[in-house]
Coordinates of C-alpha atoms in Angstrom, one line a residue:
M1 CA -1.8 9.0 -6.2
P2 CA -0.2 10.5 -2.8
L3 CA 3.4 12.8 -4.3
I4 CA 7.3 12.1 -2.2
D5 CA 9.2 14.7 -2.3
R6 CA 12.6 12.2 -4.1
L7 CA 14.5 15.5 -2.2
V8 CA 18.2 13.4 -3.0
D9 CA 17.2 12.5 -5.9
A10 CA 16.2 16.2 -6.9
Q11 CA 19.1 17.0 -5.7
N12 CA 21.2 14.9 -8.6
L13 CA 19.7 15.6 -10.4
L14 CA 19.5 19.9 -10.4
K15 CA 23.3 19.3 -10.2
A16 CA 23.7 17.0 -13.4
I17 CA 21.7 19.7 -15.3
S18 CA 23.9 22.7 -13.8
H19 CA 26.7 21.2 -15.3
S20 CA 26.2 19.4 -18.5
P21 CA 24.2 20.2 -21.9
V22 CA 22.5 16.7 -21.4
T23 CA 21.3 14.9 -19.1
L24 CA 20.3 11.2 -19.4
L25 CA 17.8 9.8 -16.3
T26 CA 17.1 6.1 -16.4
G27 CA 15.4 4.6 -15.0
P28 CA 12.4 1.5 -14.9
R29 CA 9.4 1.9 -16.3
Q30 CA 7.0 3.5 -13.6
V31 CA 10.1 4.4 -11.3
G32 CA 8.6 8.5 -11.6
K33 CA 11.0 9.9 -13.5
S34 CA 8.8 12.1 -15.5
T35 CA 7.6 12.9 -12.5
L36 CA 10.5 13.7 -10.7
A37 CA 11.4 16.0 -13.7
R38 CA 8.0 18.1 -14.3
Q39 CA 9.0 19.1 -9.7
T40 CA 12.8 18.8 -9.9
I41 CA 12.9 21.6 -12.7
A42 CA 12.4 24.8 -12.5
S43 CA 12.9 26.6 -15.9
P44 CA 10.0 29.0 -16.2
A45 CA 8.4 27.0 -19.5
P46 CA 9.9 24.0 -19.7
A47 CA 9.0 22.0 -23.2
F48 CA 8.1 18.0 -22.2
Y49 CA 7.7 16.0 -25.2
D50 CA 6.2 12.8 -24.8
L51 CA 7.0 10.1 -27.3
E52 CA 4.6 8.1 -26.7
D53 CA 1.9 10.3 -27.4
H54 CA 1.7 10.6 -30.9
R55 CA 1.1 14.0 -31.1
D56 CA 4.6 15.1 -29.8
L57 CA 5.9 12.7 -32.1
A58 CA 4.1 14.5 -34.5
R59 CA 5.9 17.9 -33.4
L60 CA 9.6 16.2 -33.9
A61 CA 9.0 15.2 -37.4
E62 CA 11.4 18.2 -37.7
P63 CA 13.7 18.0 -34.8
T64 CA 16.5 20.9 -36.1
L65 CA 13.0 23.0 -36.0
A66 CA 11.5 21.9 -32.7
L67 CA 14.3 20.9 -30.5
R68 CA 15.7 24.8 -31.3
D69 CA 17.6 26.7 -28.1
T70 CA 14.9 29.4 -26.2
G71 CA 16.9 29.1 -23.2
D72 CA 15.1 26.9 -21.2
T73 CA 15.4 23.0 -20.5
I74 CA 13.7 20.5 -22.8
V75 CA 12.4 17.3 -21.8
I76 CA 12.5 14.3 -23.5
D77 CA 10.4 12.1 -22.7
E78 CA 11.0 7.9 -23.3
A79 CA 13.2 8.3 -25.9
Q80 CA 14.1 4.8 -26.4
R81 CA 11.7 4.9 -28.5
M82 CA 13.2 7.7 -30.8
P83 CA 17.0 7.1 -31.0
G84 CA 17.5 8.6 -34.2
L85 CA 16.7 11.6 -32.1
F86 CA 20.3 11.6 -30.4
P87 CA 22.4 12.8 -33.4
T88 CA 20.1 15.6 -33.6
L89 CA 21.0 16.3 -30.1
R90 CA 24.6 16.2 -31.0
V91 CA 24.6 18.8 -33.7
L92 CA 22.6 21.2 -31.8
V93 CA 24.4 20.6 -28.5
D94 CA 28.1 21.3 -30.3
E95 CA 26.2 24.6 -31.6
D96 CA 25.7 25.3 -27.7
R97 CA 26.9 23.8 -25.2
R98 CA 24.7 25.6 -22.5
P99 CA 24.0 23.8 -19.2
G100 CA 20.7 22.9 -18.7
R101 CA 19.0 22.3 -22.4
F102 CA 17.9 19.2 -22.8
V103 CA 16.7 15.8 -20.0
V104 CA 16.7 13.2 -22.0
L105 CA 14.4 10.7 -19.6
G106 CA 14.8 6.5 -20.6
S107 CA 13.5 3.5 -19.1
A108 CA 16.2 1.2 -20.7
S109 CA 20.2 0.8 -20.0
P110 CA 22.1 4.5 -21.6
D111 CA 23.0 2.4 -24.5
L112 CA 19.2 0.3 -25.7
V113 CA 17.2 4.9 -24.7
G114 CA 19.9 6.2 -28.3
L115 CA 23.8 6.5 -26.4
G116 CA 24.7 3.2 -28.2
S117 CA 24.3 3.9 -31.9
E118 CA 25.5 8.1 -31.8
S119 CA 27.9 9.1 -28.8
L120 CA 27.3 12.0 -27.2
A121 CA 30.1 11.3 -24.7
G122 CA 31.6 14.6 -22.5
R123 CA 28.5 16.1 -23.6
V124 CA 25.6 14.0 -21.2
T125 CA 25.9 13.1 -17.6
L126 CA 24.1 9.7 -16.7
V127 CA 21.3 9.8 -13.3
E128 CA 19.9 6.4 -12.8
L129 CA 17.0 6.7 -11.0
G130 CA 15.9 3.8 -9.0
G131 CA 12.8 3.1 -7.1
L132 CA 12.3 5.0 -3.6
R133 CA 14.7 5.1 -1.2
L134 CA 13.8 4.1 2.2
C135 CA 14.8 8.1 3.3
D136 CA 11.9 9.6 1.1
V137 CA 9.5 7.2 2.9
G138 CA 11.2 6.9 6.4
A139 CA 13.3 4.4 8.5
H140 CA 9.6 3.4 9.8
R141 CA 8.6 2.4 6.5
L142 CA 11.2 -0.1 5.9
D143 CA 8.3 -3.3 6.3
D144 CA 6.5 -1.6 4.2
L145 CA 8.8 -0.1 1.2
W146 CA 10.6 -4.2 1.0
L147 CA 6.8 -5.6 0.4
R148 CA 5.5 -3.8 -1.6
G149 CA 9.4 -2.6 -3.5
G150 CA 10.1 1.3 -4.7
L151 CA 8.1 1.5 -7.4
P152 CA 6.2 4.7 -6.0
E153 CA 2.1 3.7 -7.1
S154 CA 2.3 0.2 -5.9
F155 CA 4.1 1.9 -2.6
V156 CA 1.7 4.5 -1.6
A157 CA -1.2 1.6 -2.6
A158 CA -4.4 2.2 0.3
T159 CA -4.3 -1.8 0.9
D160 CA -1.5 -4.4 -0.1
E161 CA -4.7 -6.2 -2.0
A162 CA -4.3 -2.6 -4.2
S163 CA -0.9 -3.2 -4.4
N164 CA -0.6 -6.5 -5.5
R165 CA -3.0 -6.1 -8.4
W166 CA -1.0 -2.6 -9.4
R167 CA 2.1 -4.8 -9.8
D168 CA 0.1 -8.0 -11.0
D169 CA -1.0 -5.2 -13.8
Y170 CA 2.9 -3.9 -13.7
I171 CA 4.2 -7.6 -15.1
S172 CA 1.4 -7.8 -17.4
T173 CA 1.7 -5.1 -19.0
F174 CA 6.4 -4.5 -19.1
L175 CA 5.7 -8.8 -20.9
E176 CA 3.3 -7.5 -23.3
R177 CA 4.3 -4.8 -24.3
D178 CA 6.6 -3.2 -23.0
L179 CA 9.1 -4.9 -23.8
A180 CA 8.3 -5.3 -27.2
N181 CA 8.7 -1.0 -27.3
L182 CA 11.9 -1.8 -26.0
G183 CA 13.2 -3.5 -29.8
F184 CA 12.5 -7.1 -27.6
R185 CA 10.3 -9.6 -29.5
F186 CA 9.7 -12.6 -27.0
P187 CA 6.8 -14.8 -26.7
A188 CA 5.0 -12.9 -23.5
T189 CA 4.5 -16.1 -22.1
T190 CA 7.9 -17.3 -22.5
M191 CA 9.4 -14.8 -21.0
R192 CA 6.9 -14.3 -17.5
R193 CA 8.4 -18.3 -17.0
F194 CA 11.4 -17.3 -17.4
W195 CA 11.1 -13.6 -15.5
T196 CA 9.3 -16.6 -12.8
M197 CA 12.3 -19.0 -12.9
L198 CA 14.7 -16.3 -12.2
A199 CA 12.8 -14.8 -8.9
H200 CA 13.6 -18.6 -8.0
Y201 CA 17.4 -17.8 -8.5
H202 CA 17.0 -14.2 -7.1
G203 CA 20.5 -14.1 -5.1
Q204 CA 22.6 -16.6 -6.5
T205 CA 25.7 -17.0 -9.3
W206 CA 23.8 -16.9 -12.8
N207 CA 23.4 -20.9 -13.5
G208 CA 22.0 -20.3 -17.4
A209 CA 22.4 -24.0 -18.1
R210 CA 20.3 -25.6 -15.5
I211 CA 17.4 -22.5 -16.3
A212 CA 17.6 -23.3 -19.4
R213 CA 17.0 -27.2 -19.0
S214 CA 14.1 -26.1 -16.9
I215 CA 11.8 -24.6 -19.3
D216 CA 13.0 -26.1 -22.2
V217 CA 15.1 -23.2 -24.5
S218 CA 18.5 -23.0 -25.5
E219 CA 21.3 -21.3 -22.9
T220 CA 21.9 -18.4 -25.8
T221 CA 18.1 -17.6 -25.6
V222 CA 18.2 -18.0 -21.7
R223 CA 21.2 -15.8 -22.2
R224 CA 19.4 -13.3 -24.7
Y225 CA 16.8 -13.2 -22.1
I226 CA 18.4 -12.4 -18.7
D227 CA 20.4 -9.3 -20.9
A228 CA 16.9 -7.8 -22.3
L229 CA 16.0 -7.4 -18.2
T230 CA 19.2 -6.8 -17.3
D231 CA 18.9 -4.0 -19.7
A232 CA 15.2 -2.7 -19.1
L233 CA 16.1 -2.2 -15.5
V234 CA 14.4 -4.6 -13.6
V235 CA 17.0 -7.3 -12.9
R236 CA 21.0 -6.9 -12.1
Q237 CA 23.8 -8.7 -12.8
L238 CA 26.1 -8.0 -10.1
P239 CA 29.9 -8.9 -11.5
P240 CA 32.0 -11.2 -9.3
W241 CA 35.4 -9.6 -8.6
F242 CA 38.5 -11.1 -8.5
A243 CA 41.4 -11.2 -5.8
N244 CA 44.8 -11.9 -7.0
I245 CA 44.6 -14.6 -4.5
S246 CA 44.9 -18.9 -4.9
K247 CA 41.5 -19.8 -4.0
R248 CA 39.6 -21.0 -6.8
Q249 CA 36.9 -18.0 -7.3
V250 CA 33.6 -17.7 -9.4
K251 CA 32.9 -15.5 -12.2
S252 CA 29.8 -16.1 -12.9
P253 CA 27.3 -12.6 -11.6
R254 CA 25.0 -12.8 -9.2
V255 CA 21.0 -12.2 -10.4
Y256 CA 19.4 -10.1 -9.2
I257 CA 15.3 -9.6 -9.5
R258 CA 16.0 -5.8 -8.5
D259 CA 12.8 -4.5 -7.1
S260 CA 10.9 -6.6 -4.1
G261 CA 8.3 -6.2 -5.1
L262 CA 8.2 -7.1 -8.5
L263 CA 10.0 -10.2 -6.5
H264 CA 7.7 -11.6 -4.1
R265 CA 4.7 -11.5 -7.2
L266 CA 6.4 -13.6 -8.8
L267 CA 6.7 -16.0 -5.4
G268 CA 3.0 -15.6 -5.0
I269 CA 4.0 -13.7 -1.7
T270 CA 1.6 -11.2 -0.6
T271 CA 1.4 -10.0 2.7
M272 CA 3.7 -9.7 5.4
L273 CA 3.6 -13.2 7.0
D274 CA 3.7 -15.3 3.7
L275 CA 7.2 -13.9 3.2
E276 CA 7.8 -14.0 7.1
R277 CA 7.6 -17.8 6.3
S278 CA 8.9 -17.9 3.2
P279 CA 12.4 -20.1 2.1
A280 CA 13.1 -16.3 0.0
L281 CA 13.0 -14.8 3.2
G282 CA 17.3 -13.6 3.6
A283 CA 17.3 -13.5 0.1
S284 CA 14.3 -10.9 -0.4
W285 CA 16.5 -9.4 2.6
E286 CA 19.4 -9.4 0.7
G287 CA 18.3 -7.8 -2.0
M288 CA 16.4 -5.3 -0.7
I289 CA 19.5 -4.3 0.6
V290 CA 21.5 -4.1 -2.0
E291 CA 19.2 -2.4 -3.8
Q292 CA 19.6 0.9 -0.8
L293 CA 22.9 0.3 -0.9
L294 CA 23.9 1.1 -4.5
T295 CA 20.6 3.8 -5.1
R296 CA 22.8 5.7 -1.8
F297 CA 26.0 5.1 -2.8
A298 CA 26.1 5.4 -6.4
S299 CA 29.5 4.9 -9.1
A300 CA 30.7 2.5 -6.7
H301 CA 31.8 -0.1 -8.9
P302 CA 29.2 -3.1 -7.1
T303 CA 30.9 -6.1 -7.4
Y304 CA 30.3 -9.8 -5.2
W305 CA 32.9 -12.0 -4.4
S306 CA 32.3 -15.6 -4.0
T307 CA 35.5 -18.4 -3.8
H308 CA 33.9 -22.3 -5.0
A309 CA 35.3 -23.5 -1.1
G310 CA 32.3 -21.4 0.6
A311 CA 33.9 -18.4 1.4
E312 CA 32.0 -15.6 0.4
L313 CA 30.8 -12.0 -0.3
D314 CA 27.8 -9.9 -0.1
L315 CA 29.4 -6.4 -1.4
R316 CA 31.7 -4.5 -2.2
L317 CA 32.6 -1.3 -3.1
E318 CA 34.4 1.5 -3.3
I319 CA 33.7 4.8 -1.3
N320 CA 35.3 7.6 -0.9
G321 CA 38.9 5.7 -1.3
R322 CA 38.3 3.3 0.3
V323 CA 37.1 -0.3 0.1
L324 CA 34.7 -1.5 1.9
G325 CA 32.8 -4.2 2.5
F326 CA 29.1 -5.7 4.0
E327 CA 27.8 -8.9 4.6
I328 CA 24.0 -8.7 4.9
K329 CA 21.7 -10.6 7.4
R330 CA 17.8 -10.6 7.9
T331 CA 18.6 -11.4 12.0
A332 CA 18.4 -9.2 15.1
R333 CA 21.3 -11.1 17.0
P334 CA 24.3 -11.2 13.8
A335 CA 27.4 -12.9 14.0
V336 CA 31.1 -12.5 12.7
S337 CA 31.7 -16.2 10.1
K338 CA 34.4 -17.2 9.1
S339 CA 34.0 -16.2 5.7
M340 CA 33.8 -12.3 6.4
H341 CA 37.5 -12.2 8.0
S342 CA 38.7 -14.4 4.6
A343 CA 36.9 -12.1 2.9
L344 CA 38.4 -8.8 5.2
A345 CA 41.9 -10.5 4.8
D346 CA 41.6 -12.2 0.6
L347 CA 39.8 -8.8 -1.2
D348 CA 42.2 -5.9 1.2
L349 CA 39.4 -3.7 2.1
D350 CA 39.9 -1.4 5.3
H351 CA 36.4 -2.0 6.9
L352 CA 33.5 -4.5 6.8
L353 CA 29.9 -3.7 7.4
L354 CA 27.3 -6.8 9.1
V355 CA 24.9 -5.3 7.9
H356 CA 21.1 -6.2 9.9
A357 CA 17.8 -5.8 11.1
G358 CA 18.6 -5.3 14.5
P359 CA 18.7 -1.2 16.4
H360 CA 22.2 -1.3 17.0
R361 CA 25.6 -0.6 15.9
F362 CA 28.5 -1.8 17.4
P363 CA 32.2 -3.6 16.4
F364 CA 32.9 -6.7 16.2
A365 CA 36.5 -7.3 15.8
D366 CA 39.1 -4.8 14.2
R367 CA 37.4 -3.7 10.8
I368 CA 33.8 -4.9 12.1
T369 CA 31.1 -3.8 12.3
A370 CA 27.4 -4.3 12.9
M371 CA 25.3 -2.1 11.8
S372 CA 21.6 -1.6 11.8
A373 CA 20.1 -1.1 8.0
T374 CA 17.7 1.3 8.7
E375 CA 21.2 3.9 9.9
L376 CA 23.2 2.5 7.3
L377 CA 20.3 3.5 4.7
T378 CA 19.0 7.1 6.9
G379 CA 21.9 8.3 8.5
D380 CA 23.5 10.8 7.6
D381 CA 27.0 9.9 7.8
P382 CA 26.7 6.5 8.0
L383 CA 29.8 5.4 6.9
A384 CA 32.0 8.6 9.1
A385 CA 32.9 6.8 12.3
L386 CA 34.6 4.2 10.5

């Protein structure tokens, strides 16, 4: 597979390793965690333990001895398979808090990887690896990244057909094996129906009762299903923002399939022409841009905002002390709506960006700017002039 340089993610990983004794690198299956760690860590002879390999599990039968400090960084892959390892890491780190002692890789949320059972507070830095960034592949590959998604093997496949086959296999393997390995014992057929149903609600407010009726299970069960997919980092539940206003506001999260390529396979979309003809076009574009923004502006406290009267804002982020709103439209001729003015006033935004598919940036009104998606996602500092 051709390697794609992921310079920003490598810098984020190196920064964490340089000041923290434990770095936890999380991300969905096949997103490139192991490759990034091997390419980035410059320790003379870093020790790698892959906990999906029975030989490495045997080597860690006595973890205190196996993980003794040799001065090199120790990488532990698929750590969620051995949550009992974290108490040992805590003890070893407390004996010597040298930065860069351990890099722990996990294909699930921090709680599932092991932090929920054994706190490493004050000892660990969390780094999340998402799919490929637009700046990794180049602005000219935006449509390819959108159609195929950001999982590296899907993106670099020789043809769209090969990419589709890879993603179909990924979905099957994830449902039949990976969820069980994370501790979720759900029937694969039922979970496929649920995940496919969820794809049809991509970008919409979560309505568990409606989905439960559609697949003939209880609302409590679908709640467990969506939480499992969220913990496995393949679904995002974007929480709502509540403003102190008199309007009735939506209180349920908005749901996205995090990888646009997986979304398209669940919806049966195989080509760019299929996507352009699909009623899911706008929601797919919105979800892809949301994920790219959250990858670029990490730790920005993402929320969305919506009222029962119809006013809404796709994304609210806190970046460098400013509150910014993002409205995302798949159009080359964006226009300001009444809803945007409501969001600007009710949420006390410092600025609102209308992210569009065209090539240009231009001001619309006071504190409202239209900006191309490619500039926002690949520019050196696209927010500096706002």
